[in-house]
mmCIF file of C-alpha atoms and ligand atoms in Angstrom:
data_model
loop_
_atom_site.group_PDB
_atom_site.id
_atom_site.type_symbol
_atom_site.label_atom_id
_atom_site.label_comp_id
_atom_site.label_asym_id
_atom_site.label_seq_id
_atom_site.Cartn_x
_atom_site.Cartn_y
_atom_site.Cartn_z
ATOM 1 C CA MET A 1 0.000 0.000 0.000
ATOM 2 C CA SER A 2 1.861 3.115 -1.163
ATOM 3 C CA TYR A 3 -0.754 5.813 -0.506
ATOM 4 C CA ARG A 4 -1.894 6.543 3.026
ATOM 5 C CA ALA A 5 -5.118 8.533 3.251
ATOM 6 C CA GLY A 6 -5.431 11.318 5.798
ATOM 7 C CA ARG A 7 -2.648 13.073 7.676
ATOM 8 C CA HIS A 8 0.350 11.404 9.202
ATOM 9 C CA PHE A 9 0.390 11.825 13.003
ATOM 10 C CA LEU A 10 3.811 13.220 13.884
ATOM 11 C CA GLN A 11 3.755 12.664 17.635
ATOM 12 C CA ILE A 12 7.466 12.596 18.330
ATOM 13 C CA PRO A 13 8.601 15.351 20.717
ATOM 14 C CA GLY A 14 9.907 17.400 17.848
ATOM 15 C CA PRO A 15 10.100 18.144 15.056
ATOM 16 C CA THR A 16 6.427 18.958 15.550
ATOM 17 C CA ASN A 17 3.461 19.518 13.253
ATOM 18 C CA VAL A 18 3.921 22.718 11.263
ATOM 19 C CA PRO A 19 0.698 24.783 10.981
ATOM 20 C CA ASP A 20 -0.587 25.358 7.448
ATOM 21 C CA ARG A 21 -0.190 29.104 7.941
ATOM 22 C CA VAL A 22 3.537 28.620 8.539
ATOM 23 C CA LEU A 23 3.900 26.270 5.560
ATOM 24 C CA ARG A 24 2.173 28.839 3.338
ATOM 25 C CA ALA A 25 4.442 31.578 4.690
ATOM 26 C CA VAL A 26 7.562 29.576 3.826
ATOM 27 C CA ASP A 27 6.276 28.920 0.289
ATOM 28 C CA ARG A 28 7.353 32.249 -1.188
ATOM 29 C CA ALA A 29 10.009 33.552 -3.554
ATOM 30 C CA VAL A 30 13.465 33.971 -2.072
ATOM 31 C CA ILE A 31 14.483 37.616 -1.794
ATOM 32 C CA ASP A 32 17.842 39.391 -1.788
ATOM 33 C CA HIS A 33 19.195 38.972 1.714
ATOM 34 C CA ARG A 34 21.120 42.235 1.348
ATOM 35 C CA GLY A 35 18.082 44.210 0.174
ATOM 36 C CA PRO A 36 15.598 46.499 1.972
ATOM 37 C CA GLU A 37 12.716 44.006 2.072
ATOM 38 C CA PHE A 38 14.922 41.516 3.872
ATOM 39 C CA ALA A 39 15.985 44.112 6.433
ATOM 40 C CA LYS A 40 12.357 44.500 7.510
ATOM 41 C CA LEU A 41 11.924 40.734 7.839
ATOM 42 C CA GLY A 42 15.184 40.342 9.783
ATOM 43 C CA ALA A 43 14.392 43.203 12.137
ATOM 44 C CA ALA A 44 10.852 41.919 12.761
ATOM 45 C CA VAL A 45 11.879 38.388 13.713
ATOM 46 C CA LEU A 46 14.887 39.460 15.796
ATOM 47 C CA GLU A 47 12.651 41.814 17.772
ATOM 48 C CA GLY A 48 9.693 39.413 17.956
ATOM 49 C CA LEU A 49 11.795 36.625 19.444
ATOM 50 C CA LYS A 50 12.546 38.712 22.543
ATOM 51 C CA ALA A 51 8.982 38.311 23.822
ATOM 52 C CA ILE A 52 9.230 34.532 23.479
ATOM 53 C CA PHE A 53 12.504 34.282 25.407
ATOM 54 C CA LYS A 54 11.287 37.027 27.764
ATOM 55 C CA THR A 55 14.404 39.079 27.360
ATOM 56 C CA SER A 56 15.251 42.660 26.498
ATOM 57 C CA GLY A 57 18.689 41.579 25.296
ATOM 58 C CA PRO A 58 19.751 40.253 21.900
ATOM 59 C CA VAL A 59 18.715 36.907 20.444
ATOM 60 C CA VAL A 60 20.818 35.570 17.578
ATOM 61 C CA ILE A 61 19.486 33.218 14.901
ATOM 62 C CA TYR A 62 21.658 30.553 13.306
ATOM 63 C CA PRO A 63 20.830 28.582 10.174
ATOM 64 C CA ALA A 64 21.565 25.417 12.141
ATOM 65 C CA SER A 65 19.887 22.776 14.274
ATOM 66 C CA GLY A 66 19.877 23.006 18.069
ATOM 67 C CA THR A 67 23.293 21.343 18.258
ATOM 68 C CA GLY A 68 24.796 24.390 16.555
ATOM 69 C CA ALA A 69 23.298 26.686 19.180
ATOM 70 C CA TRP A 70 24.736 24.425 21.915
ATOM 71 C CA GLU A 71 28.173 24.870 20.385
ATOM 72 C CA ALA A 72 27.672 28.617 19.917
ATOM 73 C CA ALA A 73 26.773 29.048 23.602
ATOM 74 C CA LEU A 74 30.003 27.371 24.680
ATOM 75 C CA VAL A 75 32.521 28.744 22.169
ATOM 76 C CA ASN A 76 31.391 32.327 22.656
ATOM 77 C CA THR A 77 31.722 32.333 26.430
ATOM 78 C CA LEU A 78 34.498 29.916 27.434
ATOM 79 C CA SER A 79 38.211 29.221 26.999
ATOM 80 C CA PRO A 80 40.138 25.964 26.439
ATOM 81 C CA GLY A 81 40.339 23.873 29.619
ATOM 82 C CA ASP A 82 37.622 25.857 31.425
ATOM 83 C CA LYS A 83 35.619 23.824 33.897
ATOM 84 C CA VAL A 84 31.869 23.537 33.342
ATOM 85 C CA LEU A 85 29.260 21.851 35.509
ATOM 86 C CA MET A 86 26.710 19.645 33.745
ATOM 87 C CA PHE A 87 24.067 17.194 34.965
ATOM 88 C CA GLU A 88 23.242 13.752 33.668
ATOM 89 C CA THR A 89 19.529 14.320 33.261
ATOM 90 C CA GLY A 90 19.290 12.266 30.056
ATOM 91 C CA HIS A 91 20.454 11.733 26.492
ATOM 92 C CA PHE A 92 20.589 15.402 25.479
ATOM 93 C CA ALA A 93 22.531 16.400 28.574
ATOM 94 C CA ALA A 94 24.986 13.613 27.676
ATOM 95 C CA LEU A 95 25.291 14.895 24.095
ATOM 96 C CA TRP A 96 25.930 18.459 25.257
ATOM 97 C CA ARG A 97 28.619 17.126 27.564
ATOM 98 C CA GLN A 98 30.239 15.232 24.680
ATOM 99 C CA LEU A 99 30.238 18.402 22.599
ATOM 100 C CA ALA A 100 31.821 20.367 25.468
ATOM 101 C CA GLU A 101 34.563 17.774 25.923
ATOM 102 C CA ARG A 102 35.314 17.770 22.190
ATOM 103 C CA LEU A 103 35.826 21.528 22.498
ATOM 104 C CA SER A 104 38.468 20.851 25.193
ATOM 105 C CA LEU A 105 36.346 21.987 28.115
ATOM 106 C CA THR A 106 36.654 20.074 31.385
ATOM 107 C CA VAL A 107 33.229 18.789 32.333
ATOM 108 C CA ASP A 108 32.246 18.026 35.906
ATOM 109 C CA PHE A 109 29.287 15.743 35.091
ATOM 110 C CA ILE A 110 26.986 15.175 38.076
ATOM 111 C CA PRO A 111 25.566 11.661 37.670
ATOM 112 C CA GLY A 112 21.815 11.133 37.433
ATOM 113 C CA ASP A 113 19.307 8.327 36.856
ATOM 114 C CA TRP A 114 17.527 9.869 33.811
ATOM 115 C CA ARG A 115 14.317 10.116 35.871
ATOM 116 C CA HIS A 116 15.005 13.363 37.758
ATOM 117 C CA GLY A 117 15.940 16.947 36.915
ATOM 118 C CA VAL A 118 18.957 18.991 37.995
ATOM 119 C CA PRO A 119 19.477 18.575 41.776
ATOM 120 C CA ALA A 120 19.672 22.205 42.954
ATOM 121 C CA VAL A 121 20.858 21.246 46.454
ATOM 122 C CA GLN A 122 23.779 19.238 45.078
ATOM 123 C CA LEU A 123 24.562 22.071 42.688
ATOM 124 C CA GLU A 124 24.765 24.569 45.521
ATOM 125 C CA ALA A 125 27.068 22.281 47.500
ATOM 126 C CA ARG A 126 29.345 21.757 44.480
ATOM 127 C CA LEU A 127 29.573 25.484 43.824
ATOM 128 C CA ALA A 128 30.208 26.264 47.495
ATOM 129 C CA GLU A 129 33.204 23.863 47.407
ATOM 130 C CA ASP A 130 34.633 25.695 44.397
ATOM 131 C CA LYS A 131 36.270 28.455 46.429
ATOM 132 C CA ARG A 132 38.607 29.479 43.597
ATOM 133 C CA HIS A 133 35.738 29.818 41.146
ATOM 134 C CA GLU A 134 37.231 27.393 38.669
ATOM 135 C CA ILE A 135 33.773 26.481 37.382
ATOM 136 C CA LYS A 136 33.041 28.973 34.623
ATOM 137 C CA ALA A 137 29.586 27.800 33.554
ATOM 138 C CA VAL A 138 26.637 25.749 34.779
ATOM 139 C CA CYS A 139 24.797 24.059 31.900
ATOM 140 C CA CYS A 140 21.270 22.679 32.308
ATOM 141 C CA VAL A 141 18.714 21.181 29.976
ATOM 142 C CA HIS A 142 15.393 22.781 30.958
ATOM 143 C CA ASN A 143 13.274 20.021 29.425
ATOM 144 C CA GLU A 144 15.004 16.682 28.823
ATOM 145 C CA THR A 145 13.384 15.535 25.612
ATOM 146 C CA SER A 146 14.657 11.992 26.138
ATOM 147 C CA THR A 147 12.925 11.555 29.506
ATOM 148 C CA GLY A 148 10.068 14.045 29.820
ATOM 149 C CA VAL A 149 11.654 15.531 32.934
ATOM 150 C CA THR A 150 12.042 19.272 33.509
ATOM 151 C CA SER A 151 14.538 21.087 35.693
ATOM 152 C CA ASP A 152 13.654 23.980 37.963
ATOM 153 C CA ILE A 153 15.731 26.825 36.485
ATOM 154 C CA PRO A 154 14.759 29.444 39.136
ATOM 155 C CA ALA A 155 15.946 26.933 41.791
ATOM 156 C CA VAL A 156 19.225 26.524 39.881
ATOM 157 C CA ARG A 157 19.656 30.309 39.808
ATOM 158 C CA GLN A 158 18.861 30.504 43.518
ATOM 159 C CA ALA A 159 21.446 27.810 44.285
ATOM 160 C CA MET A 160 24.090 29.708 42.290
ATOM 161 C CA ASP A 161 23.256 32.943 44.098
ATOM 162 C CA ALA A 162 23.225 31.231 47.496
ATOM 163 C CA ALA A 163 26.722 29.901 46.802
ATOM 164 C CA HIS A 164 27.781 33.416 45.687
ATOM 165 C CA HIS A 165 29.257 31.833 42.590
ATOM 166 C CA PRO A 166 29.958 33.911 39.462
ATOM 167 C CA ALA A 167 29.637 31.086 36.893
ATOM 168 C CA LEU A 168 27.544 31.724 33.819
ATOM 169 C CA LEU A 169 24.196 29.941 33.572
ATOM 170 C CA LEU A 170 23.588 28.279 30.186
ATOM 171 C CA VAL A 171 20.177 26.700 29.618
ATOM 172 C CA ASP A 172 18.930 24.472 26.796
ATOM 173 C CA THR A 173 15.254 25.189 26.036
ATOM 174 C CA VAL A 174 15.131 23.299 22.739
ATOM 175 C CA SER A 175 11.969 21.414 23.760
ATOM 176 C CA SER A 176 10.476 23.861 26.258
ATOM 177 C CA LEU A 177 10.549 27.312 24.648
ATOM 178 C CA ALA A 178 7.059 28.474 23.655
ATOM 179 C CA SER A 179 5.557 25.360 25.265
ATOM 180 C CA MET A 180 6.402 25.857 28.928
ATOM 181 C CA ASP A 181 6.967 28.918 31.081
ATOM 182 C CA TYR A 182 10.465 30.277 30.520
ATOM 183 C CA ARG A 183 11.972 33.660 31.438
ATOM 184 C CA HIS A 184 15.518 34.397 30.285
ATOM 185 C CA ASP A 185 15.916 37.757 32.057
ATOM 186 C CA GLU A 186 13.898 37.165 35.207
ATOM 187 C CA TRP A 187 15.541 33.801 35.896
ATOM 188 C CA GLY A 188 19.020 35.248 35.466
ATOM 189 C CA VAL A 189 20.028 33.033 32.556
ATOM 190 C CA ASP A 190 23.132 34.053 30.608
ATOM 191 C CA VAL A 191 22.683 32.048 27.423
ATOM 192 C CA THR A 192 19.464 30.357 26.371
ATOM 193 C CA VAL A 193 19.743 27.766 23.613
ATOM 194 C CA ALA A 194 16.684 26.966 21.485
ATOM 195 C CA GLY A 195 15.624 25.455 18.177
ATOM 196 C CA SER A 196 12.906 26.092 15.605
ATOM 197 C CA GLN A 197 11.343 22.647 15.291
ATOM 198 C CA LYS A 198 9.401 22.208 18.534
ATOM 199 C CA GLY A 199 7.341 24.834 20.383
ATOM 200 C CA LEU A 200 8.034 27.407 17.674
ATOM 201 C CA MET A 201 6.183 25.152 15.195
ATOM 202 C CA LEU A 202 8.687 25.623 12.382
ATOM 203 C CA PRO A 203 10.502 23.079 10.278
ATOM 204 C CA PRO A 204 13.969 22.137 11.580
ATOM 205 C CA GLY A 205 16.826 24.393 10.541
ATOM 206 C CA LEU A 206 16.995 27.437 12.821
ATOM 207 C CA SER A 207 18.478 27.724 16.272
ATOM 208 C CA PHE A 208 18.943 30.520 18.745
ATOM 209 C CA ASN A 209 21.069 32.011 21.495
ATOM 210 C CA ALA A 210 19.502 34.595 23.817
ATOM 211 C CA ILE A 211 22.411 36.452 25.384
ATOM 212 C CA SER A 212 22.727 38.321 28.698
ATOM 213 C CA GLY A 213 24.987 41.331 29.252
ATOM 214 C CA LYS A 214 27.237 39.167 31.414
ATOM 215 C CA ALA A 215 27.561 36.580 28.637
ATOM 216 C CA LEU A 216 28.384 39.313 26.124
ATOM 217 C CA THR A 217 31.138 40.588 28.391
ATOM 218 C CA ALA A 218 32.465 37.031 28.812
ATOM 219 C CA SER A 219 32.539 36.639 25.030
ATOM 220 C CA GLN A 220 35.088 39.446 24.780
ATOM 221 C CA SER A 221 37.727 37.460 26.659
ATOM 222 C CA ALA A 222 36.610 33.907 25.784
ATOM 223 C CA ALA A 223 39.393 32.152 23.887
ATOM 224 C CA LEU A 224 37.809 29.028 22.392
ATOM 225 C CA PRO A 225 38.321 29.091 18.611
ATOM 226 C CA ARG A 226 35.175 30.231 16.802
ATOM 227 C CA SER A 227 34.292 31.684 13.451
ATOM 228 C CA TYR A 228 30.846 30.730 12.121
ATOM 229 C CA TRP A 229 29.293 31.043 15.561
ATOM 230 C CA ARG A 230 30.774 34.427 16.519
ATOM 231 C CA TRP A 231 28.210 36.576 18.303
ATOM 232 C CA ASP A 232 30.015 39.854 17.581
ATOM 233 C CA GLU A 233 29.936 39.314 13.809
ATOM 234 C CA MET A 234 26.265 38.401 14.034
ATOM 235 C CA LEU A 235 25.135 41.189 16.350
ATOM 236 C CA SER A 236 26.572 44.011 14.352
ATOM 237 C CA PRO A 237 24.629 43.417 11.061
ATOM 238 C CA ASN A 238 21.598 42.269 13.108
ATOM 239 C CA GLN A 239 21.212 45.864 14.288
ATOM 240 C CA SER A 240 19.901 46.754 10.844
ATOM 241 C CA GLY A 241 18.095 43.433 10.281
ATOM 242 C CA PHE A 242 20.887 41.735 8.305
ATOM 243 C CA PHE A 243 23.068 38.661 8.797
ATOM 244 C CA PRO A 244 26.815 38.133 8.276
ATOM 245 C CA TYR A 245 26.222 35.243 5.886
ATOM 246 C CA THR A 246 23.328 33.893 3.843
ATOM 247 C CA PRO A 247 20.376 33.460 6.219
ATOM 248 C CA ALA A 248 17.677 30.769 5.903
ATOM 249 C CA THR A 249 15.357 33.327 4.301
ATOM 250 C CA ASN A 250 12.317 31.101 3.875
ATOM 251 C CA LEU A 251 12.517 29.773 7.415
ATOM 252 C CA LEU A 252 12.552 33.387 8.563
ATOM 253 C CA TYR A 253 9.285 33.961 6.664
ATOM 254 C CA GLY A 254 7.973 30.974 8.600
ATOM 255 C CA LEU A 255 9.325 32.356 11.861
ATOM 256 C CA ARG A 256 7.558 35.683 11.289
ATOM 257 C CA GLU A 257 4.273 33.815 10.832
ATOM 258 C CA ALA A 258 4.911 31.521 13.815
ATOM 259 C CA LEU A 259 5.585 34.558 16.021
ATOM 260 C CA ALA A 260 2.273 36.053 14.870
ATOM 261 C CA ILE A 261 0.462 32.813 15.738
ATOM 262 C CA LEU A 262 2.110 32.664 19.180
ATOM 263 C CA GLN A 263 1.073 36.249 19.830
ATOM 264 C CA GLU A 264 -2.509 35.607 18.727
ATOM 265 C CA GLU A 265 -2.901 32.622 21.057
ATOM 266 C CA GLY A 266 -0.909 34.252 23.869
ATOM 267 C CA LEU A 267 1.938 32.583 25.739
ATOM 268 C CA GLU A 268 -0.114 32.028 28.888
ATOM 269 C CA ASN A 269 -2.830 30.216 26.926
ATOM 270 C CA ILE A 270 -0.188 28.197 25.094
ATOM 271 C CA PHE A 271 1.366 27.090 28.372
ATOM 272 C CA ALA A 272 -2.088 26.215 29.775
ATOM 273 C CA ARG A 273 -2.862 24.169 26.657
ATOM 274 C CA HIS A 274 0.392 22.233 26.972
ATOM 275 C CA THR A 275 -0.219 21.671 30.688
ATOM 276 C CA ALA A 276 -3.718 20.342 29.949
ATOM 277 C CA HIS A 277 -2.503 17.966 27.240
ATOM 278 C CA ALA A 278 0.321 16.683 29.408
ATOM 279 C CA ARG A 279 -2.061 16.097 32.315
ATOM 280 C CA ALA A 280 -4.560 14.273 30.104
ATOM 281 C CA THR A 281 -1.772 12.121 28.657
ATOM 282 C CA ARG A 282 -0.594 11.132 32.120
ATOM 283 C CA SER A 283 -4.197 10.226 33.046
ATOM 284 C CA ALA A 284 -4.225 7.870 30.063
ATOM 285 C CA VAL A 285 -0.869 6.318 30.951
ATOM 286 C CA ARG A 286 -1.953 5.694 34.541
ATOM 287 C CA ALA A 287 -5.270 4.201 33.437
ATOM 288 C CA TRP A 288 -3.373 1.832 31.123
ATOM 289 C CA GLY A 289 -1.419 0.738 34.207
ATOM 290 C CA LEU A 290 1.909 1.841 32.704
ATOM 291 C CA ASP A 291 4.666 3.872 34.371
ATOM 292 C CA ILE A 292 5.638 7.452 33.588
ATOM 293 C CA LEU A 293 9.430 7.702 33.414
ATOM 294 C CA CYS A 294 9.536 11.033 35.299
ATOM 295 C CA VAL A 295 9.434 10.244 39.022
ATOM 296 C CA ASN A 296 8.709 13.621 40.605
ATOM 297 C CA PRO A 297 5.333 15.206 39.687
ATOM 298 C CA ALA A 298 6.872 18.666 40.154
ATOM 299 C CA GLU A 299 9.196 17.835 37.260
ATOM 300 C CA TYR A 300 6.620 16.523 34.752
ATOM 301 C CA SER A 301 7.168 17.895 31.262
ATOM 302 C CA SER A 302 4.338 19.628 29.442
ATOM 303 C CA SER A 303 5.949 18.916 26.045
ATOM 304 C CA LEU A 304 6.136 15.155 26.130
ATOM 305 C CA THR A 305 5.487 12.092 28.242
ATOM 306 C CA ALA A 306 7.965 9.209 28.308
ATOM 307 C CA VAL A 307 6.253 5.897 29.046
ATOM 308 C CA VAL A 308 8.057 2.850 30.449
ATOM 309 C CA MET A 309 7.331 -0.357 28.545
ATOM 310 C CA PRO A 310 6.417 -3.345 30.739
ATOM 311 C CA GLY A 311 9.362 -5.754 31.141
ATOM 312 C CA GLY A 312 9.830 -8.211 28.279
ATOM 313 C CA HIS A 313 8.153 -5.924 25.732
ATOM 314 C CA ASP A 314 10.045 -3.951 23.127
ATOM 315 C CA ALA A 315 9.021 -0.297 22.777
ATOM 316 C CA ASP A 316 10.435 -0.166 19.246
ATOM 317 C CA ALA A 317 8.373 -3.166 18.089
ATOM 318 C CA PHE A 318 5.292 -1.445 19.555
ATOM 319 C CA ARG A 319 6.157 1.830 17.791
ATOM 320 C CA ARG A 320 6.594 -0.033 14.495
ATOM 321 C CA ILE A 321 3.080 -1.473 14.789
ATOM 322 C CA VAL A 322 1.634 1.963 15.541
ATOM 323 C CA LEU A 323 3.414 3.415 12.500
ATOM 324 C CA ASP A 324 2.380 0.608 10.157
ATOM 325 C CA ARG A 325 -1.234 0.383 11.282
ATOM 326 C CA PHE A 326 -2.109 3.958 12.194
ATOM 327 C CA ASP A 327 0.455 6.083 10.357
ATOM 328 C CA MET A 328 1.619 7.648 13.602
ATOM 329 C CA SER A 329 5.224 8.290 14.655
ATOM 330 C CA LEU A 330 5.925 8.073 18.385
ATOM 331 C CA GLY A 331 9.272 9.001 19.936
ATOM 332 C CA ALA A 332 11.843 6.252 20.424
ATOM 333 C CA GLY A 333 13.713 5.589 23.650
ATOM 334 C CA LEU A 334 17.091 7.298 23.237
ATOM 335 C CA GLY A 335 20.500 6.166 24.439
ATOM 336 C CA LYS A 336 20.223 3.736 27.307
ATOM 337 C CA LEU A 337 16.405 3.939 27.140
ATOM 338 C CA LYS A 338 16.306 2.387 23.660
ATOM 339 C CA GLY A 339 13.603 -0.261 23.500
ATOM 340 C CA SER A 340 12.416 0.258 27.057
ATOM 341 C CA VAL A 341 10.648 3.594 26.695
ATOM 342 C CA PHE A 342 8.439 5.297 24.116
ATOM 343 C CA ARG A 343 7.670 9.004 24.078
ATOM 344 C CA ILE A 344 4.425 10.788 23.259
ATOM 345 C CA GLY A 345 5.003 14.313 21.964
ATOM 346 C CA HIS A 346 2.181 16.734 22.804
ATOM 347 C CA LEU A 347 3.771 20.056 21.970
ATOM 348 C CA GLY A 348 3.571 22.733 19.327
ATOM 349 C CA SER A 349 0.564 23.136 17.055
ATOM 350 C CA PHE A 350 -1.713 20.628 18.747
ATOM 351 C CA ASN A 351 -5.277 20.438 20.060
ATOM 352 C CA ASP A 352 -7.600 18.250 22.108
ATOM 353 C CA LEU A 353 -8.817 16.106 19.237
ATOM 354 C CA MET A 354 -5.285 15.557 17.958
ATOM 355 C CA LEU A 355 -4.396 14.351 21.444
ATOM 356 C CA ALA A 356 -7.467 12.088 21.502
ATOM 357 C CA GLY A 357 -6.392 10.612 18.157
ATOM 358 C CA THR A 358 -2.822 10.182 19.360
ATOM 359 C CA LEU A 359 -3.824 8.387 22.541
ATOM 360 C CA SER A 360 -6.300 6.217 20.618
ATOM 361 C CA GLY A 361 -3.432 5.123 18.369
ATOM 362 C CA VAL A 362 -1.317 4.307 21.416
ATOM 363 C CA GLU A 363 -4.120 2.318 23.069
ATOM 364 C CA MET A 364 -4.870 0.324 19.909
ATOM 365 C CA GLY A 365 -1.138 -0.221 19.403
ATOM 366 C CA LEU A 366 -0.768 -1.635 22.917
ATOM 367 C CA ALA A 367 -3.543 -4.134 22.158
ATOM 368 C CA LEU A 368 -2.073 -5.139 18.801
ATOM 369 C CA ALA A 369 1.444 -5.475 20.211
ATOM 370 C CA GLY A 370 0.252 -7.773 22.970
ATOM 371 C CA VAL A 371 1.437 -5.420 25.703
ATOM 372 C CA PRO A 372 -0.359 -6.027 29.000
ATOM 373 C CA TYR A 373 -2.448 -2.929 29.764
ATOM 374 C CA CYS A 374 -5.831 -1.922 31.154
ATOM 375 C CA ARG A 375 -8.455 -0.436 28.846
ATOM 376 C CA GLY A 376 -9.787 3.032 29.445
ATOM 377 C CA GLY A 377 -6.726 5.252 28.989
ATOM 378 C CA VAL A 378 -8.329 7.272 26.205
ATOM 379 C CA GLN A 379 -11.492 7.732 28.262
ATOM 380 C CA ALA A 380 -9.440 8.925 31.240
ATOM 381 C CA ALA A 381 -7.724 11.475 28.998
ATOM 382 C CA LEU A 382 -11.035 12.707 27.572
ATOM 383 C CA ASP A 383 -12.392 13.125 31.097
ATOM 384 C CA SER A 384 -9.285 15.062 32.040
ATOM 385 C CA LEU A 385 -9.639 17.351 29.009
ATOM 386 C CA CYS A 386 -13.304 18.064 29.744
ATOM 387 C CA ASN A 387 -12.508 19.172 33.273
ATOM 388 C CA LEU A 388 -9.794 21.600 32.319
ATOM 389 C CA LYS A 389 -10.089 25.260 31.597
ATOM 390 C CA THR A 390 -7.921 27.636 29.565
ATOM 391 C CA ALA A 391 -5.872 30.275 31.361
ATOM 392 C CA ASP A 392 -8.403 32.892 30.139
ATOM 393 C CA GLU A 393 -11.342 30.930 31.567
ATOM 394 C CA VAL A 394 -9.518 30.491 34.873
ATOM 395 C CA LYS A 395 -8.979 34.265 35.033
ATOM 396 C CA VAL A 396 -12.683 34.880 34.355
ATOM 397 C CA ALA A 397 -13.906 32.234 36.849
HETATM 398 N N1 PLP B 1 18.604 19.680 23.224
HETATM 399 C C1 PLP B 1 17.410 19.096 23.340
HETATM 400 C C2 PLP B 1 16.693 19.195 24.651
HETATM 401 C C3 PLP B 1 16.839 18.431 22.264
HETATM 402 O O1 PLP B 1 15.634 17.860 22.383
HETATM 403 C C4 PLP B 1 17.542 18.360 21.040
HETATM 404 C C5 PLP B 1 16.977 17.657 19.897
HETATM 405 O O2 PLP B 1 15.918 17.102 19.936
HETATM 406 C C6 PLP B 1 18.803 18.975 20.970
HETATM 407 C C7 PLP B 1 19.290 19.640 22.075
HETATM 408 C C8 PLP B 1 19.621 18.921 19.734
HETATM 409 O O3 PLP B 1 18.974 19.644 18.740
HETATM 410 P P1 PLP B 1 19.104 19.273 17.206
HETATM 411 O O4 PLP B 1 18.741 17.841 17.043
HETATM 412 O O5 PLP B 1 18.133 20.237 16.566
HETATM 413 O O6 PLP B 1 20.508 19.539 16.803
#
C-alpha cells in the first residue's frame, strides 16, 4: 500500500506539526538577503523573538539545528580547559557534555538516573566547594526531551546565588521554549539555547542564542576558537536586520508567521494548553497501568510524556506497529532507554482532538502489540480534558 489517506500523526517530541499558515508563509520567492525588504523581515523576527525568550537583550538566529546553538553558547563564552558543571539528566545532557569535551572543556558531570531533573541542592554544595571559582559555567537542559523531565531553572539560579558563585548559567530550552513557562531575564540566565522545530512550530533548521549582558562581556575574553558562531559578527549586522552570511530566508518567513500565531494565542494560553494535554496524557498512561518515566510530579514535562514499557516488551516493536497500522510516529527511547521507553510528543501546534487521536493510536497499538495494559486510557484522557479550563477561563472564573 503506497498511498496513506489522511494526515500522518507526527507525535514525536519534535520536530512537531507545522501549521498550514507557517507552511504557506515559507512557500514564497526567495528575496535578496542584502536588500531592503529583507531588512524588515530580519528586524521583525529578531525583535519578535525577545517576547518569546522574555528578554530585552539580543537573540541571535543561526541557520543550524539546536546542536549548533549548543556549540555557539560554549565557544562564545568559554576558553580551552575551562571547567563547566553539567548534569546527567538524560540523552541530550549527555550529548551536550560530549560536545563540550570535544571543544576541550573540562566537564564536571553530576551523575543522574535519567528520571530526575537537575538537583539544585547538590549544585549549591558543588559550587560552594569551588572556592577558587574554577567552574566557569553551569549548563542545564530545561526540558530533557529523552525523559520528559524538567529542571527547575529558578531553583538553579537561587542555588548559584546562594553559593555566591559567578559562573555563567547556560540553559537548553530546545523542547520547552514556547511550550512551557520560561523567562531568560527574570531567571538570570546568561545564554538560552533553542531550536525552531518544537514549540516554535517551524521546520527544523533554525536555532537561537539569547544572550545576557554578562555573557556578552564574557565573550570578549573567551578564547575558544570560533568563526561561524561568533556573536560579535552576528550582532553588528543584526542591528539593521541583516546577517553576516546567507540566512535561511524562507525559514525566517515561517518564523515571522509563527511569532504572529504565538502572539494571537498568547503565551499564557499556550502554556495552559500544553499543561492540559500533558495532564490528560498522564491520566491515560496511569489508566493503562503503565509507568511514567519522570518520578517527581513537580518535574513533569508539558511537552512530552515518556512511558516505560512493561518488562519483556520492546518499545520499538510497539512503535513499528503503531506506524504501520495507524500512520503515527511516536518518539523512540534514546541512548540507554532504547527499547524500554516510548515518548508521546504533545507540543507545538496541537489540540484536544489531535491528542485524543494520538492516545487512541497508542491504546490500539498496545492491544495489537500484545502489551499487557488496562483499557480506558483514552477515556481517562477525555475526562481530564473536559474538566480543564484555559488560562483565560480560569482568570474569568
Ligand atoms: N537539546 C534538546 C533538549 C533536544 O531535544 C535536542 C533535539 O531534539 C537537541 C538539544 C539537539 O537539537 P538538534 O537535534 O536540533 O541539533
